[in-house]
Coordinates of C-alpha atoms in Angstrom, one line a residue:
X551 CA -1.0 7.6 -31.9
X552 CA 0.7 10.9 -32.6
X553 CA -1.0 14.1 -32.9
X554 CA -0.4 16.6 -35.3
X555 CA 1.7 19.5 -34.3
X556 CA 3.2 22.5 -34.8
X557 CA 6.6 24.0 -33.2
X558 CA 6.7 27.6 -33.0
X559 CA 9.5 29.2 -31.4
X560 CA 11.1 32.5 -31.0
X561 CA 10.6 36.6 -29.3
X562 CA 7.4 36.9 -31.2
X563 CA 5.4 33.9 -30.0
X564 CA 6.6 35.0 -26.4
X565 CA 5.3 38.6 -26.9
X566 CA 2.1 37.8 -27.8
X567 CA 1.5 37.2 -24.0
X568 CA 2.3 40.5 -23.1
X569 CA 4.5 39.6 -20.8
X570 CA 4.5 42.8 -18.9
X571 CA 1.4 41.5 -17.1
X572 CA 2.0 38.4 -15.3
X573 CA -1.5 37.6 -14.5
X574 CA -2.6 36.6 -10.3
X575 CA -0.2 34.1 -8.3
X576 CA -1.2 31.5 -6.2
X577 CA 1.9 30.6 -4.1
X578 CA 2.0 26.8 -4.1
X579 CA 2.8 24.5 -1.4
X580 CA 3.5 20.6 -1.6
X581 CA 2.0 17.9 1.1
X582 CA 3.7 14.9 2.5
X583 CA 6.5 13.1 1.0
X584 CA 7.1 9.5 -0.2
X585 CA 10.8 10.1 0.5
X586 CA 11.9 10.1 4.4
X587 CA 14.0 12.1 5.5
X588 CA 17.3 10.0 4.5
X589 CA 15.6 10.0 1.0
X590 CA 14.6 6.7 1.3
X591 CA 11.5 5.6 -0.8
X592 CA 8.0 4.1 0.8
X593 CA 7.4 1.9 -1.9
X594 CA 4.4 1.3 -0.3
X595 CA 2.9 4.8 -0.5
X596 CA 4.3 5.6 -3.9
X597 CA 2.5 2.5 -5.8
X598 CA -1.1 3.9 -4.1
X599 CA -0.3 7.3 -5.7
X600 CA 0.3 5.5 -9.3
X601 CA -2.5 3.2 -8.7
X602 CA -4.2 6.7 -7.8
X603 CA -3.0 8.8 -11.0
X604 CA -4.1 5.4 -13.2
X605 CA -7.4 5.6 -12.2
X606 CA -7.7 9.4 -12.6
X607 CA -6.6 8.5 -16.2
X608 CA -9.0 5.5 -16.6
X609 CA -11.8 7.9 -14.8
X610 CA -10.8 10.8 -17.7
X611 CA -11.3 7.9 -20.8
X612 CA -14.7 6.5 -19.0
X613 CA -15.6 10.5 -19.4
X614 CA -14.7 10.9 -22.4
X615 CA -16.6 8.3 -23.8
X616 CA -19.8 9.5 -22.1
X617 CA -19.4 13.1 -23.0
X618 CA -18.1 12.4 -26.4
X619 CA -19.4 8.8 -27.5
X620 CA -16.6 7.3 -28.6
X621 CA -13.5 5.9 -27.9
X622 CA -10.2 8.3 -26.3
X623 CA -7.8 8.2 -29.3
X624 CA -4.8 7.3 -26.8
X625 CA -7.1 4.5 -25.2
X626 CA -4.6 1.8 -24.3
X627 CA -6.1 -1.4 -24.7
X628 CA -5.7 -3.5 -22.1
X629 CA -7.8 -6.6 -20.2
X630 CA -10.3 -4.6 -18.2
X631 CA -8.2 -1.6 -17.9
X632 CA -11.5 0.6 -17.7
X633 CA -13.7 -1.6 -15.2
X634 CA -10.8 -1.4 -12.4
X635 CA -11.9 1.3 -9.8
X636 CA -9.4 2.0 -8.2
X637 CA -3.4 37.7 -13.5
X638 CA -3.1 36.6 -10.4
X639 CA -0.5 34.1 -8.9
X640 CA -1.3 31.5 -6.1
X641 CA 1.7 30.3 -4.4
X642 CA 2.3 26.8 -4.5
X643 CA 3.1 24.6 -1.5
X644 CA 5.3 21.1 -2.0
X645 CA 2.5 18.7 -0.4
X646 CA 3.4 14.9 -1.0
X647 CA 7.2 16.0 -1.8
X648 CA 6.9 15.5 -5.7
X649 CA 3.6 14.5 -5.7
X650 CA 0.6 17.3 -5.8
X651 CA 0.8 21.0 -5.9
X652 CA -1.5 23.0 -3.7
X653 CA -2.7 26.4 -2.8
X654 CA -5.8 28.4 -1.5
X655 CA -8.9 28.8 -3.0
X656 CA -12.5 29.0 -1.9
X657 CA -16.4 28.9 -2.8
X658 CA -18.8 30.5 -0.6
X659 CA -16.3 32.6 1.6
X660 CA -15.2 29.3 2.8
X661 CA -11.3 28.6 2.0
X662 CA -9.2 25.5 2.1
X663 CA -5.7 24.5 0.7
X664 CA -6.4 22.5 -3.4
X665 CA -4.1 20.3 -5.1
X666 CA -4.0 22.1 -9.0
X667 CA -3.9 19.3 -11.3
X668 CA -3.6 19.9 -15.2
X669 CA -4.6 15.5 -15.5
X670 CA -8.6 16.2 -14.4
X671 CA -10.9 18.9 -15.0
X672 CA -13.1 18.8 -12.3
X673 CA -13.0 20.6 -9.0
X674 CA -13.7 17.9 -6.1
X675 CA -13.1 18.4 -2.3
X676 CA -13.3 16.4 1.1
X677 CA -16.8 17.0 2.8
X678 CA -15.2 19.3 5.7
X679 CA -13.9 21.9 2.8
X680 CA -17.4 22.8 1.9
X681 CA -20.7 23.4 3.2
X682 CA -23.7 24.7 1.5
X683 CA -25.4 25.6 4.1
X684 CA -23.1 27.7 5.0
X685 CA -23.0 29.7 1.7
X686 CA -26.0 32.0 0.7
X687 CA -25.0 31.9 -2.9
X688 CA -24.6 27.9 -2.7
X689 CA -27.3 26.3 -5.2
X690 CA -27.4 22.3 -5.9
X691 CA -27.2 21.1 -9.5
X692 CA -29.5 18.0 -7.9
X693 CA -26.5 16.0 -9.5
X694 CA -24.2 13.6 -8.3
X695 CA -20.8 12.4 -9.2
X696 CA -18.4 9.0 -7.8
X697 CA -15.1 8.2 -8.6
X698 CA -12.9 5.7 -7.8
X699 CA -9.6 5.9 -7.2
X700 CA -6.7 3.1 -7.3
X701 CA -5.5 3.7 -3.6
X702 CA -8.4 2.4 -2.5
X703 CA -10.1 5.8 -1.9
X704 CA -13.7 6.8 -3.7
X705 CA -15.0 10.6 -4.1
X706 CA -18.9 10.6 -4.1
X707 CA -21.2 13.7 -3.4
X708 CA -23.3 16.3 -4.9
X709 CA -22.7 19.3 -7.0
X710 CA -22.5 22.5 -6.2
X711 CA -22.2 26.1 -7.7
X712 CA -21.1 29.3 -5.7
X713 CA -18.9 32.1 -6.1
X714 CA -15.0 31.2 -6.8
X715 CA -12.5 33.3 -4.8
X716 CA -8.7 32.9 -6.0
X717 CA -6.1 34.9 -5.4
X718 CA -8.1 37.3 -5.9
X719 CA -10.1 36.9 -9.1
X720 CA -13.7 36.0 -8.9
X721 CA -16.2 34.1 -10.6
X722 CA -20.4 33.3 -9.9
X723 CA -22.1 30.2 -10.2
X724 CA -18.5 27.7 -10.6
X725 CA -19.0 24.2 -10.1
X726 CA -17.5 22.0 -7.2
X727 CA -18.1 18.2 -6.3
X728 CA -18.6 17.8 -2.5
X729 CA -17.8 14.3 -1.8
X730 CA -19.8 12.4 1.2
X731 CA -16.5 10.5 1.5
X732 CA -13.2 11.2 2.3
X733 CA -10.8 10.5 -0.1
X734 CA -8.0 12.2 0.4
X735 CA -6.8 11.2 3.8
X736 CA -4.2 11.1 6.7
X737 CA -1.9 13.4 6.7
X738 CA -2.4 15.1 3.4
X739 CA -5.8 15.8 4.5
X740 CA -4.1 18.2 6.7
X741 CA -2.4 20.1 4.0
X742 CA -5.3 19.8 1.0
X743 CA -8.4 19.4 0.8
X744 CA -9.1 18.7 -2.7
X745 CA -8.1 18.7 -6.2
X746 CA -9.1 21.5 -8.7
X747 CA -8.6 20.0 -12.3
X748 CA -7.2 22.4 -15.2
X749 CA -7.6 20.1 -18.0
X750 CA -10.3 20.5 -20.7
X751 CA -14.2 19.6 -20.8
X752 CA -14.5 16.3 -23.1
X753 CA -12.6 14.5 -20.0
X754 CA -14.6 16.1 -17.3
X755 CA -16.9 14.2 -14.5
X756 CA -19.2 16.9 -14.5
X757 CA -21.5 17.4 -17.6
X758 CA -22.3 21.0 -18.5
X759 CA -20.6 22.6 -15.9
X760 CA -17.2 24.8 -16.5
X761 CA -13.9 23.6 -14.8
X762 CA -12.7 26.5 -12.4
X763 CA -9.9 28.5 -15.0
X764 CA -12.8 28.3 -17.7
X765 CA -15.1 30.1 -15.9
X766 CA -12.4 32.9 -15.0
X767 CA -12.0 32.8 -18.8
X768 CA -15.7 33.2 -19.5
X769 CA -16.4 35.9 -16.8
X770 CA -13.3 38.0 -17.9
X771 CA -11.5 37.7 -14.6
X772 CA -8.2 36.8 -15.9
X773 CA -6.9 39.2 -19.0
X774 CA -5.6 36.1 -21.1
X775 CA -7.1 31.9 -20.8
X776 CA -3.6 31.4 -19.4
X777 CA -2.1 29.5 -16.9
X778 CA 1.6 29.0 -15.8
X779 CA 2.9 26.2 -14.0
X780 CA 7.1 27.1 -12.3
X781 CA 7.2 24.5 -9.8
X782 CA 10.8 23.4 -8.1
X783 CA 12.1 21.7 -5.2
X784 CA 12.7 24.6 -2.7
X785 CA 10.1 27.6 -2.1
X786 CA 9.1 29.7 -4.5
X787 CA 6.7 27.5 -6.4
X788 CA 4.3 29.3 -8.2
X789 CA 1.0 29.0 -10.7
X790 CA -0.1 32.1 -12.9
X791 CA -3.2 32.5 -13.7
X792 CA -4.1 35.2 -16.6
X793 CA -0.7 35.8 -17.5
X794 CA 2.9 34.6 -17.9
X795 CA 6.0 35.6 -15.5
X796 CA 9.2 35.8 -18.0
X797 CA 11.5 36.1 -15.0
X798 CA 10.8 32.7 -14.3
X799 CA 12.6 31.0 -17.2
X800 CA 15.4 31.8 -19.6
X801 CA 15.1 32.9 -22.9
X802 CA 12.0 32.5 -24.9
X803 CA 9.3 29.9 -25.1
X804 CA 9.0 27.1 -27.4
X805 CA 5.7 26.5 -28.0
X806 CA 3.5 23.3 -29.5
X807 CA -0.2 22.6 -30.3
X808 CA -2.4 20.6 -28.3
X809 CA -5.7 19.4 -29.4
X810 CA -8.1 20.1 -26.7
X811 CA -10.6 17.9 -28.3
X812 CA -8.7 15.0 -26.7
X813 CA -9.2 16.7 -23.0
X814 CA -5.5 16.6 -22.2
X815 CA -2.0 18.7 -22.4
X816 CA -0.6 16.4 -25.0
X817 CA 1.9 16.8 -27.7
X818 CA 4.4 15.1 -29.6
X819 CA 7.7 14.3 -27.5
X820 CA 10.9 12.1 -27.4
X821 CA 12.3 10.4 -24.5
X822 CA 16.1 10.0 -25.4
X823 CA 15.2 10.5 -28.8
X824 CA 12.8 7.7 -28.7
X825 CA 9.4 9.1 -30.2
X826 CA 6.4 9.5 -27.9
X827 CA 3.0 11.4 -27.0
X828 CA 3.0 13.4 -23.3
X829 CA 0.6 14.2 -20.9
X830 CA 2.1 17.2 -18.7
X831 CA 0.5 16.3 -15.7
X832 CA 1.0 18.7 -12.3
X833 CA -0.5 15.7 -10.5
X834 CA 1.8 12.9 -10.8
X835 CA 5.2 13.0 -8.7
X836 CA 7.2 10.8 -11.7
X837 CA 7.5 10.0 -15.2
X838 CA 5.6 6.8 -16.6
X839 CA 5.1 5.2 -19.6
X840 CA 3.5 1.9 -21.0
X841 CA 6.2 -0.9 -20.0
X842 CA 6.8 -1.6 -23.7
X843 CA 8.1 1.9 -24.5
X844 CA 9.8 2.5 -21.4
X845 CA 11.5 -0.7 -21.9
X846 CA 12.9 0.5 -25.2
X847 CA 14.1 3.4 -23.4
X848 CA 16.2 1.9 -20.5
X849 CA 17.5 -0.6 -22.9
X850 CA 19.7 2.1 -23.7
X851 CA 21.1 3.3 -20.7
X852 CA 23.9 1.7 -18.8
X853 CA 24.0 1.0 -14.9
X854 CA 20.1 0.2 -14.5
X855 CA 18.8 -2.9 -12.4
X856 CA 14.9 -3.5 -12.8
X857 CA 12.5 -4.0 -9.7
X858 CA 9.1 -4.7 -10.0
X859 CA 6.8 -1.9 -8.2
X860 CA 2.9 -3.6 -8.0
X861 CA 2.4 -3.5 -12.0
X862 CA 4.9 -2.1 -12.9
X863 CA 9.2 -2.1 -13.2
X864 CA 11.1 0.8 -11.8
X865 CA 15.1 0.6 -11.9
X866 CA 18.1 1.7 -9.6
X867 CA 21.5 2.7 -10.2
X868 CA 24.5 3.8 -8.4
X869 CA 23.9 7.0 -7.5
X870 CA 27.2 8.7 -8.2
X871 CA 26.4 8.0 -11.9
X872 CA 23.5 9.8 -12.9
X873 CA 22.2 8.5 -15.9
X874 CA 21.4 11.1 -19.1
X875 CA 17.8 11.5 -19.6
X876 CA 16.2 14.1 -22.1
X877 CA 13.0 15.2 -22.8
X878 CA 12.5 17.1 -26.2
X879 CA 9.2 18.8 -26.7
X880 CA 8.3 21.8 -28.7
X881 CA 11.8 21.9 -30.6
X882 CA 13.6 21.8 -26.8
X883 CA 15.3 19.9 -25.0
X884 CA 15.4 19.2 -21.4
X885 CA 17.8 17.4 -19.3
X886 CA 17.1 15.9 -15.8
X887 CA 19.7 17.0 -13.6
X888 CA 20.7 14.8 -10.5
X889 CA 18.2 15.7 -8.2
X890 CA 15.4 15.3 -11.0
X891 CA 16.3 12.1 -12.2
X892 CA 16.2 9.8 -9.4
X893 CA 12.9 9.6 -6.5
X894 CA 14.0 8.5 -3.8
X895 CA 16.8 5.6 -3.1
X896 CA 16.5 2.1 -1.8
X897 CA 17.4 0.2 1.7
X898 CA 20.7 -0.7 -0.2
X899 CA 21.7 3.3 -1.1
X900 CA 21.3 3.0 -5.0
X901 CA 18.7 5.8 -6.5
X902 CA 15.7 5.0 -7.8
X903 CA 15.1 6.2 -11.5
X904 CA 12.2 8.4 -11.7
X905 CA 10.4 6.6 -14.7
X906 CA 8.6 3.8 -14.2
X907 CA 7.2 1.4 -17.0
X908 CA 3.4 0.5 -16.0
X909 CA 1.8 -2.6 -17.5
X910 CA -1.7 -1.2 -16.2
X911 CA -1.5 2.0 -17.9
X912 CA -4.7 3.1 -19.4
X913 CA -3.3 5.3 -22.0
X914 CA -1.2 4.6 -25.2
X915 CA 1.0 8.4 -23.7
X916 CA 3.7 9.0 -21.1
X917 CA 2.8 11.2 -18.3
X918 CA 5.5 13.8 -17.6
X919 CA 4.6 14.5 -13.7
X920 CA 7.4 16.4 -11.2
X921 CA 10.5 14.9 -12.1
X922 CA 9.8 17.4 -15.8
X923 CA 8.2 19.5 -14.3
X924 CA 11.2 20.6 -12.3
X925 CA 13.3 21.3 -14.6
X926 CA 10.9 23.6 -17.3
X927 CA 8.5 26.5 -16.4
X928 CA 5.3 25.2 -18.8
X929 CA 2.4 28.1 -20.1
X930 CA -1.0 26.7 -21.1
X931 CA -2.9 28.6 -23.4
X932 CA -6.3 28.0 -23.4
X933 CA -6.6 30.9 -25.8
X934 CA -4.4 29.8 -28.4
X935 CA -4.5 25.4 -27.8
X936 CA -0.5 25.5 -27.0
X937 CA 1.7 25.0 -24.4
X938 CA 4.6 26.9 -24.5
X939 CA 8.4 25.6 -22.5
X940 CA 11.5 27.2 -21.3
X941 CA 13.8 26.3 -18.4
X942 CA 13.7 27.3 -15.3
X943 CA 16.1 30.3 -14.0

C-alpha cells in the first residue's frame, strides 16, 4: 500500500521552523559494533539485531490492532508472522556502530544513557536504570507491559510515571516501562540502558500514557513538536528536540506527509527508481525490505553475489566497485556514498551491501535504518505530520 502524499519543497517551508532557534541537543553516542575492527561482519550478532528490529515491528502491528481494532494497513501477510516472539539538543553517542543512537536522559533524578528510536513509542529501560523507590515523585500506573524480542531477549515490568529530565527540558508525570528482565545485555548494557521510542501513539505498548517528546509537546517544554535526527559516522551526532539546526544540512528541506494514524514515519519512496513505502527508523543499523521487492531491486545492479543471512539474503561485491544506490523521498534524492553502502565485509574481503531482503518481514514497507540515515539530516514534525530531508554538510 502507498500512502497519500504531498511534496513541498522550497525557503518557505524551511522558514516556518524558525530556524533561528534550534531547539535543546542531546549529544548522541553509538554502542558496540557488529563490524570488528578490520570491518569484518559478525553475522552472528547482526541477524539477532534484525531478528530484534522484526519483532519491534511485529510488537508495533500487535499494538496497533489492540489500540485501534483493526488491522495495520502495511500488515504483511505472512504464516504466523505476528505469533513469533522474538529546543534543546542531546548529543548522540555511536553505540552498536550503525546500530542504535543513544544519549542521556532521566526520571526521578536518576540518569542513564537511552537508545532514541523513531520505530517504537514507548520508553522502556533495564531494571538497574530505574528505581521507584528511589524517586519521591515516582507513582505506579498498577500496569504491566511484556515484549518479546527476536534476539531471544523479553522486556517485562511495571509502569511508571515521574518527572522527565532531558537536556534540560522537563516534564511531570511521563511514563516509563521498568522491565524485571534484562533485555538489553552484554556489552551494550554498558553503554544504554534502554530505548525511548519517538514514534506515534496507535503503535504504542502503553495505553493512555504519552510517549516521552509528546509530553514535552503537551507541557510546552519544547517551542515547536519537533525533533531532528543528524546522525554520521564520526562525532558530532546530534538529536534536536524543539527545533531545527540549518547548519546541519545544505540547502533547504524537502518535506512529505506522513499519516500519523498509521503510528510510523512513513512516506512514499523509490529505491533506484523502484516505487516503495519507508519507515525512517533511528533504530535499525541497515536498509531492509520484503525479499520480493528487494529482489527487484538488485536484479538491477551488476557485481552482486546473494548469501543467505537466517531469513533473509544479503549480497557482496567487490569492494573497489561500489554499487549506485538512491533513495528518493520528498522530491530528493540521496545517494549512498562508499562508506554508506556497504556494512561490513566478509572472511573473503568483498563488502557486504547494506540492504538485506527479509522473507519474515512483518510489514508490506522498507525500513531506512543508518545506512540513510547517514547520508540526510531528517526533521519530524509532530506539529505539522511531515518529515522534512536535506543532506548532510
Amino acid at each position: 500500500m502507498q500512502l497519500s502524499l504531498k511534496f513541498i519543497a522550497g525557503l518557505a517551508a524551511t522558514a516556518s521552523f524558525a530556524l533561528a532557534s534550534e531547539g535543546t541537543v542531546v549529544e548522541l553516542q553509538r554502542r558496540d559494533s557488529f563490524v570488528s575492527s578490520d570491518d569484518v561482519l559478525n553475522i552472528k550478532s547482526f541477524s539477532a539485531h534484525l531478528n530484534f528490529v522484526n519483532s519491534k515491528y511485529k510488537t508495533a502491528l500487535k499494538n496497533f490492532k489492540k489500540n485501534t481494532g483493526k488491522d495495520h494497513p502495511l500488515l504483511r501477510l505472512i504464516l504466523d508472522a505476528l505469533k513469533r516472539d522474538g529546543t534543546g539538543s542531546v548529543d548522540l553517542e555511536d553505540v552498536n556502530s550503525e546500530q542504535l543512537w543513544a544519549g542521556k536522559m532521566s526520571y526521578g533524578g536518576q540518569s542513564f544513557n537511552i537508545d532514541f528510536d523513531t520505530g517504537s513509542s514507548d520508553t522502556l529501560v533495564n531494571p538497574e536504570a530505574y528505581h521507584p523507590s528511589k524517586s519521591p515523585t515516582s507513582r505506579d500506573t498498577h500496569k504491566t507491559f511484556n515484549v518479546a524480542y527476536g534476539d531471544g531477549t523479553t522486556a517485562r515490568g511495571d509502569i511508571y510515571t515521574d518527572n522527565l529530565q532531558i537536556a534540560g527540558l522537563r516534564a511531570k508525570n511521563v511514563a516509563i516501562g521498568r522491565s524485571v528482565t534484562q533485555f538489553i545485555t552484554g556489552s551494550e548494557a554498558q553503554r544504554s540502558k534502554g530505548i525511548a521510542g519517538l514514534a506515534f501513539r496507535s503503535i504504542a505498548t502503553f495505553q493512555n500514557e504519552l510517549p516521552f517528546f509528546d509530553a514535552l509537546k503537551q507541557q510546552k517544554a519544547v517551542a515547536s513538536g519537533v525533533f531532528q535526527f543528524t546522525l554520521k559516522r564520526g562525532s558530532g551526532s546530534q538529536l534536536n528536540l524543539g527545533g531545527v539546526n540549518a547548519k546541519q544540512f545544505k540547502g533547504n528541506l524537502s518535506f512529505v506527509d506522513v499519516d500519523p494514524s498509521q503510528g510510523f514515519w512513513a512516506a512514499d519512496a523509490k529505491v533506484n527508481n523502484r516505487k516503495i513505502t519507508a519507515i525512517v527508523d533511528t533504530g535499525s543499523t541497515i536498509i531492509s525490505g520484503p525479499m520480493d521487492q528487494v529482489r527487484a531491486v538488485v536484479q538491477g545492479i551488476p557485481g552482486l553475489t546473494p548469501f543467505r543471512n537466517g531469513g533473509g539474503t544479503m549480497y557482496a561485491y567487490n569492494c573497489n566497485k561500489t554499487p549506485k544506490i538512491v533513495i528518493s523521498i520528498a522530491g530528493r534524492n540521496f545517494q549512498l556514498g562508499a562508506n554508506e553502502a556497504h556494512y561490513g565485509k566478509l572472511s573473503n574481503g568483498q563488502c557486504v551491501l547494506s540492504i538485506q531482503g527479509q522473507e519474515n518481514m512483518p510489514l508490506q514497507a522498507w525500513i531506512l535504518g543508518d545506512s540513510f540515515l547517514q547520508v540526510a539530516s531528517v526533521v519530524f514534525d509532530t506539529d505539522k505530520n511531515r518529515m522534512g530531508f536535506a543532506p548532510q554538510n
